[in-house]
Structure formats: structure tokens, C-alpha cells
């Protein structure tokens, strides 16, 4: 198995950087970036296929329709949740006459929690199965 990929942006070789220059003398070219897929930081991520953000987003923009067609979304998805509002005592500072005073007030905390039990699995798009 090869331990590298060529950057998948079809225009990667048109970007003028020193890192893309190959060849010698009058036979120089700009070449698509070779990506080492053995690096730990990009293992099994999108960075196995794109050399940087610019190339990734150039690819996504150029092939946006094909990318959208891989997994069409024709209706919104919904996640059942429970919204809980709880009151708690907090403080704010009031400034007057060049002095600040710490004043208590009733604050509200909003907590969103899942109704079903498989939160950790559905939380990541990777595990969606609908
Ligand atoms: Zn690239």
C-alpha cells in the first residue's frame, strides 16, 4: 500500500509556491503536492487528500454539486431535546460616581439535554445513519 496521496485539488499544481517547484534548468514545473499519509496528525482525516485549506475549499467549491449529491439532504433532521431553565444567584457590577458596586441578581441558565440515550454516537455526523 502506498504511503502517500497527491493533493486532490485539480488546480494544486497551478499555485505558485517554492514547495511545488520541481525539475532543473529550463525544465522546471509546478507539481501537485505529495501528501505523506503516514503522518500521525492527519491519519484518517481529510488531510490525507488535501495539502491545505485552500486546496480543500477550492475542491469543494469546484465540485460542490457532486459533493452535495453524495448524500442529498432534502429535509431537515431533528434531535429530540429537553430545554431546562434554572434560576441562580449571580452578581453584576454597577458603576456610578466613579465607583463600582457588586449587586446580586437572579440569573437564568439554559441547559439543553438529549431525550434519547445515544447522544455520544449521534452527536458526531460520522455516526449518522439516516
Ligand atoms: Zn494542494
PDB file of C-alpha atoms and ligand atoms in Angstrom:
ATOM      1  CA  UNK A   1       0.000   0.000   0.000  1.00  0.00           C
ATOM      2  CA  UNK A   2       1.318   3.437  -0.889  1.00  0.00           C
ATOM      3  CA  UNK A   3       2.054   5.835   1.942  1.00  0.00           C
ATOM      4  CA  UNK A   4       1.220   8.976   0.022  1.00  0.00           C
ATOM      5  CA  UNK A   5      -1.539  10.663  -1.986  1.00  0.00           C
ATOM      6  CA  UNK A   6      -1.409  13.509  -4.459  1.00  0.00           C
ATOM      7  CA  UNK A   7      -3.408  16.545  -3.382  1.00  0.00           C
ATOM      8  CA  UNK A   8      -6.908  16.166  -4.867  1.00  0.00           C
ATOM      9  CA  UNK A   9      -7.371  19.832  -5.778  1.00  0.00           C
ATOM     10  CA  UNK A  10      -7.181  19.719  -9.603  1.00  0.00           C
ATOM     11  CA  UNK A  11      -5.549  23.156  -9.532  1.00  0.00           C
ATOM     12  CA  UNK A  12      -2.943  22.426  -6.827  1.00  0.00           C
ATOM     13  CA  UNK A  13      -0.171  22.433  -9.479  1.00  0.00           C
ATOM     14  CA  UNK A  14      -1.149  25.946 -10.621  1.00  0.00           C
ATOM     15  CA  UNK A  15      -0.445  27.578  -7.257  1.00  0.00           C
ATOM     16  CA  UNK A  16       2.916  29.345  -7.293  1.00  0.00           C
ATOM     17  CA  UNK A  17       4.912  28.302  -4.241  1.00  0.00           C
ATOM     18  CA  UNK A  18       8.516  27.166  -3.826  1.00  0.00           C
ATOM     19  CA  UNK A  19       7.285  23.848  -2.394  1.00  0.00           C
ATOM     20  CA  UNK A  20       5.687  22.958  -5.760  1.00  0.00           C
ATOM     21  CA  UNK A  21       8.733  23.679  -7.960  1.00  0.00           C
ATOM     22  CA  UNK A  22      10.342  20.530  -9.420  1.00  0.00           C
ATOM     23  CA  UNK A  23      12.881  19.893 -12.182  1.00  0.00           C
ATOM     24  CA  UNK A  24      16.112  21.657 -13.105  1.00  0.00           C
ATOM     25  CA  UNK A  25      17.409  24.256 -15.527  1.00  0.00           C
ATOM     26  CA  UNK A  26      14.874  25.161 -18.173  1.00  0.00           C
ATOM     27  CA  UNK A  27      12.705  22.147 -17.355  1.00  0.00           C
ATOM     28  CA  UNK A  28      11.075  23.404 -14.173  1.00  0.00           C
ATOM     29  CA  UNK A  29       7.417  22.750 -13.356  1.00  0.00           C
ATOM     30  CA  UNK A  30       4.918  23.417 -10.592  1.00  0.00           C
ATOM     31  CA  UNK A  31       3.821  19.978  -9.377  1.00  0.00           C
ATOM     32  CA  UNK A  32       0.817  18.831  -7.323  1.00  0.00           C
ATOM     33  CA  UNK A  33       1.772  18.451  -3.640  1.00  0.00           C
ATOM     34  CA  UNK A  34       2.541  14.916  -2.480  1.00  0.00           C
ATOM     35  CA  UNK A  35       0.933  14.134   0.880  1.00  0.00           C
ATOM     36  CA  UNK A  36       2.587  11.727   3.274  1.00  0.00           C
ATOM     37  CA  UNK A  37      -0.300   9.666   4.708  1.00  0.00           C
ATOM     38  CA  UNK A  38       1.890   8.146   7.427  1.00  0.00           C
ATOM     39  CA  UNK A  39       1.921  11.372   9.411  1.00  0.00           C
ATOM     40  CA  UNK A  40       0.057  10.873  12.654  1.00  0.00           C
ATOM     41  CA  UNK A  41      -1.644  14.279  12.776  1.00  0.00           C
ATOM     42  CA  UNK A  42      -3.581  13.739   9.559  1.00  0.00           C
ATOM     43  CA  UNK A  43      -4.119   9.985   9.796  1.00  0.00           C
ATOM     44  CA  UNK A  44      -7.603   9.020   8.520  1.00  0.00           C
ATOM     45  CA  UNK A  45      -8.695  12.638   8.081  1.00  0.00           C
ATOM     46  CA  UNK A  46      -9.472  14.862   5.111  1.00  0.00           C
ATOM     47  CA  UNK A  47      -5.807  15.941   5.236  1.00  0.00           C
ATOM     48  CA  UNK A  48      -4.865  12.588   3.685  1.00  0.00           C
ATOM     49  CA  UNK A  49      -6.248  14.083   0.443  1.00  0.00           C
ATOM     50  CA  UNK A  50      -5.609  17.832   0.526  1.00  0.00           C
ATOM     51  CA  UNK A  51      -2.359  19.685   1.150  1.00  0.00           C
ATOM     52  CA  UNK A  52      -4.017  22.688   2.868  1.00  0.00           C
ATOM     53  CA  UNK A  53      -7.277  24.596   3.490  1.00  0.00           C
ATOM     54  CA  UNK A  54      -7.001  26.492   0.215  1.00  0.00           C
ATOM     55  CA  UNK A  55      -6.842  23.274  -1.830  1.00  0.00           C
ATOM     56  CA  UNK A  56      -9.651  21.653   0.177  1.00  0.00           C
ATOM     57  CA  UNK A  57     -12.011  24.594  -0.285  1.00  0.00           C
ATOM     58  CA  UNK A  58     -11.064  25.077  -3.950  1.00  0.00           C
ATOM     59  CA  UNK A  59     -12.007  21.422  -4.499  1.00  0.00           C
ATOM     60  CA  UNK A  60     -15.268  21.763  -2.515  1.00  0.00           C
ATOM     61  CA  UNK A  61     -16.228  24.884  -4.443  1.00  0.00           C
ATOM     62  CA  UNK A  62     -15.403  23.384  -7.838  1.00  0.00           C
ATOM     63  CA  UNK A  63     -17.215  20.091  -7.136  1.00  0.00           C
ATOM     64  CA  UNK A  64     -19.920  21.401  -4.752  1.00  0.00           C
ATOM     65  CA  UNK A  65     -22.776  19.808  -6.736  1.00  0.00           C
ATOM     66  CA  UNK A  66     -21.108  16.381  -6.852  1.00  0.00           C
ATOM     67  CA  UNK A  67     -20.231  16.620  -3.158  1.00  0.00           C
ATOM     68  CA  UNK A  68     -23.840  17.543  -2.273  1.00  0.00           C
ATOM     69  CA  UNK A  69     -25.094  14.627  -4.387  1.00  0.00           C
ATOM     70  CA  UNK A  70     -23.035  12.103  -2.389  1.00  0.00           C
ATOM     71  CA  UNK A  71     -25.548  12.428   0.437  1.00  0.00           C
ATOM     72  CA  UNK A  72     -28.513  14.614  -0.557  1.00  0.00           C
ATOM     73  CA  UNK A  73     -30.310  16.424   2.267  1.00  0.00           C
ATOM     74  CA  UNK A  74     -33.917  17.055   1.196  1.00  0.00           C
ATOM     75  CA  UNK A  75     -35.397  17.676   4.613  1.00  0.00           C
ATOM     76  CA  UNK A  76     -34.057  18.895   7.923  1.00  0.00           C
ATOM     77  CA  UNK A  77     -33.081  16.414  10.608  1.00  0.00           C
ATOM     78  CA  UNK A  78     -34.256  16.845  14.174  1.00  0.00           C
ATOM     79  CA  UNK A  79     -32.849  15.786  17.510  1.00  0.00           C
ATOM     80  CA  UNK A  80     -35.296  15.484  20.421  1.00  0.00           C
ATOM     81  CA  UNK A  81     -34.093  17.637  23.295  1.00  0.00           C
ATOM     82  CA  UNK A  82     -35.154  18.892  26.670  1.00  0.00           C
ATOM     83  CA  UNK A  83     -34.577  22.571  27.442  1.00  0.00           C
ATOM     84  CA  UNK A  84     -34.277  23.305  31.109  1.00  0.00           C
ATOM     85  CA  UNK A  85     -34.084  26.803  32.535  1.00  0.00           C
ATOM     86  CA  UNK A  86     -32.823  27.179  36.081  1.00  0.00           C
ATOM     87  CA  UNK A  87     -32.520  30.333  38.133  1.00  0.00           C
ATOM     88  CA  UNK A  88     -29.425  31.014  40.152  1.00  0.00           C
ATOM     89  CA  UNK A  89     -27.948  33.833  42.136  1.00  0.00           C
ATOM     90  CA  UNK A  90     -25.276  35.851  40.334  1.00  0.00           C
ATOM     91  CA  UNK A  91     -23.658  39.270  40.539  1.00  0.00           C
ATOM     92  CA  UNK A  92     -23.216  42.213  38.242  1.00  0.00           C
ATOM     93  CA  UNK A  93     -21.287  45.427  38.718  1.00  0.00           C
ATOM     94  CA  UNK A  94     -22.997  48.817  38.707  1.00  0.00           C
ATOM     95  CA  UNK A  95     -20.861  51.883  38.132  1.00  0.00           C
ATOM     96  CA  UNK A  96     -21.891  55.249  39.440  1.00  0.00           C
ATOM     97  CA  UNK A  97     -19.961  58.293  40.611  1.00  0.00           C
ATOM     98  CA  UNK A  98     -16.670  56.612  39.672  1.00  0.00           C
ATOM     99  CA  UNK A  99     -17.286  53.630  41.932  1.00  0.00           C
ATOM    100  CA  UNK A 100     -18.435  50.110  41.195  1.00  0.00           C
ATOM    101  CA  UNK A 101     -20.798  48.149  43.371  1.00  0.00           C
ATOM    102  CA  UNK A 102     -21.328  44.395  43.244  1.00  0.00           C
ATOM    103  CA  UNK A 103     -25.088  43.857  43.012  1.00  0.00           C
ATOM    104  CA  UNK A 104     -26.803  40.450  43.259  1.00  0.00           C
ATOM    105  CA  UNK A 105     -29.375  39.494  40.646  1.00  0.00           C
ATOM    106  CA  UNK A 106     -31.393  36.458  39.580  1.00  0.00           C
ATOM    107  CA  UNK A 107     -29.690  34.919  36.502  1.00  0.00           C
ATOM    108  CA  UNK A 108     -31.053  32.177  34.248  1.00  0.00           C
ATOM    109  CA  UNK A 109     -29.069  29.195  32.997  1.00  0.00           C
ATOM    110  CA  UNK A 110     -30.367  27.298  29.953  1.00  0.00           C
ATOM    111  CA  UNK A 111     -29.368  23.641  29.688  1.00  0.00           C
ATOM    112  CA  UNK A 112     -30.033  21.545  26.591  1.00  0.00           C
ATOM    113  CA  UNK A 113     -30.015  17.778  27.044  1.00  0.00           C
ATOM    114  CA  UNK A 114     -30.896  14.878  24.800  1.00  0.00           C
ATOM    115  CA  UNK A 115     -34.069  12.881  25.304  1.00  0.00           C
ATOM    116  CA  UNK A 116     -32.721   9.593  23.891  1.00  0.00           C
ATOM    117  CA  UNK A 117     -29.750   7.644  25.180  1.00  0.00           C
ATOM    118  CA  UNK A 118     -27.424   7.523  22.202  1.00  0.00           C
ATOM    119  CA  UNK A 119     -26.133  11.110  22.427  1.00  0.00           C
ATOM    120  CA  UNK A 120     -22.428  10.283  22.115  1.00  0.00           C
ATOM    121  CA  UNK A 121     -22.982   8.329  18.913  1.00  0.00           C
ATOM    122  CA  UNK A 122     -25.394  10.664  17.164  1.00  0.00           C
ATOM    123  CA  UNK A 123     -23.505  13.759  18.241  1.00  0.00           C
ATOM    124  CA  UNK A 124     -20.877  13.215  15.559  1.00  0.00           C
ATOM    125  CA  UNK A 125     -22.042  13.333  11.906  1.00  0.00           C
ATOM    126  CA  UNK A 126     -19.765  10.358  11.276  1.00  0.00           C
ATOM    127  CA  UNK A 127     -22.251   8.078  13.023  1.00  0.00           C
ATOM    128  CA  UNK A 128     -25.434   9.326  11.392  1.00  0.00           C
ATOM    129  CA  UNK A 129     -27.362   6.504   9.792  1.00  0.00           C
ATOM    130  CA  UNK A 130     -30.476   8.164   8.346  1.00  0.00           C
TER     131      UNK A 130
HETATM  132 ZN1  LIG B   1      -2.918  21.084  -2.873  1.00  0.00          ZN
END
